[in-house]
């Protein structure tokens, strides 16, 4: 049976991807050299389309990694000499925090319970912290931090590098790049692409920090250090043999999203989220996990279930809809539903109808 994946990553492919994969195979994209002119054109096209789609200023660099998890490690290696600070409210923000410790840095954090966001007044960042790590959309719990709160951190701490995890939020969020230093995502979430590509957008402050760490004798890693990325990016190349097909597909999908219109995509995301939250608020067996409406994610919607979530998930899959289980300890108590650009209004209405009719048998 045809299945629509509403899982929060990997998720359903963007609806144009199948055609782009076929075209890529026809023109031998997976076989071309990453030092060829053909690759350089693909690379330049993808960067250009991303810049347009996300409104990335010229003084920000865009580099490709293997995943967002890799970007966590690279951020610490390149931008933190001694101390990082982390806002932790779920499994992804926690993992980044732990990784900094594993790399030998001093770490500090503010941790709140799953389902909560952060109140700006409660955030006290130590003087020593060089980097502030914020997860704009915590995929494990469906909590989104309002952008204004994130910008306020930068205003209060202009000397620190503000790094935003937007893995399951982009391209929905309309980020003002001038009020942050770095932002990153991986492509199997909101962009609806096969996994295996991370995208790291950063300003000159990150570049300068990496260079100064290198000059003072710190290890900043090897092939994927910021200076290594930069030395190849000027030629529209990457340090290693990259995920050429992934970079090609990302450019094509960004182009399709531009054709559709990012404003339209954002409007539809809000419509679909409202539909689902409205249902959850009025359901006898389901409820929104995130109590505070201002902290409810529009792109990853998490519901608590008063029956074992496996039962709902199983029935949904029999109707061709794959929804996510709860994350980690919440596996049986939650369902997680992705609301990404590829999910059409019709598919969402079908899902909402199914959930509305769901009752224990
Ligand atoms: C999925 C996810 C990651 C990790 O992405 P990978 O592509 O698996 O490395 C990091 N942060 C958040 C918020 C995520 O949802």
mmCIF file of C-alpha atoms in Angstrom, residues 3 120 265 280 332 344 349:
data_model
loop_
_atom_site.group_PDB
_atom_site.id
_atom_site.type_symbol
_atom_site.label_atom_id
_atom_site.label_comp_id
_atom_site.label_asym_id
_atom_site.label_seq_id
_atom_site.Cartn_x
_atom_site.Cartn_y
_atom_site.Cartn_z
ATOM 1 C CA UNK A 3 2.293 5.042 2.617
ATOM 2 C CA UNK A 120 14.285 34.483 28.651
ATOM 3 C CA UNK A 265 4.777 27.114 2.088
ATOM 4 C CA UNK A 280 -5.859 17.543 19.659
ATOM 5 C CA UNK A 332 4.364 4.570 24.105
ATOM 6 C CA UNK A 344 -0.202 18.491 1.499
ATOM 7 C CA UNK A 349 -6.999 16.576 6.392
#
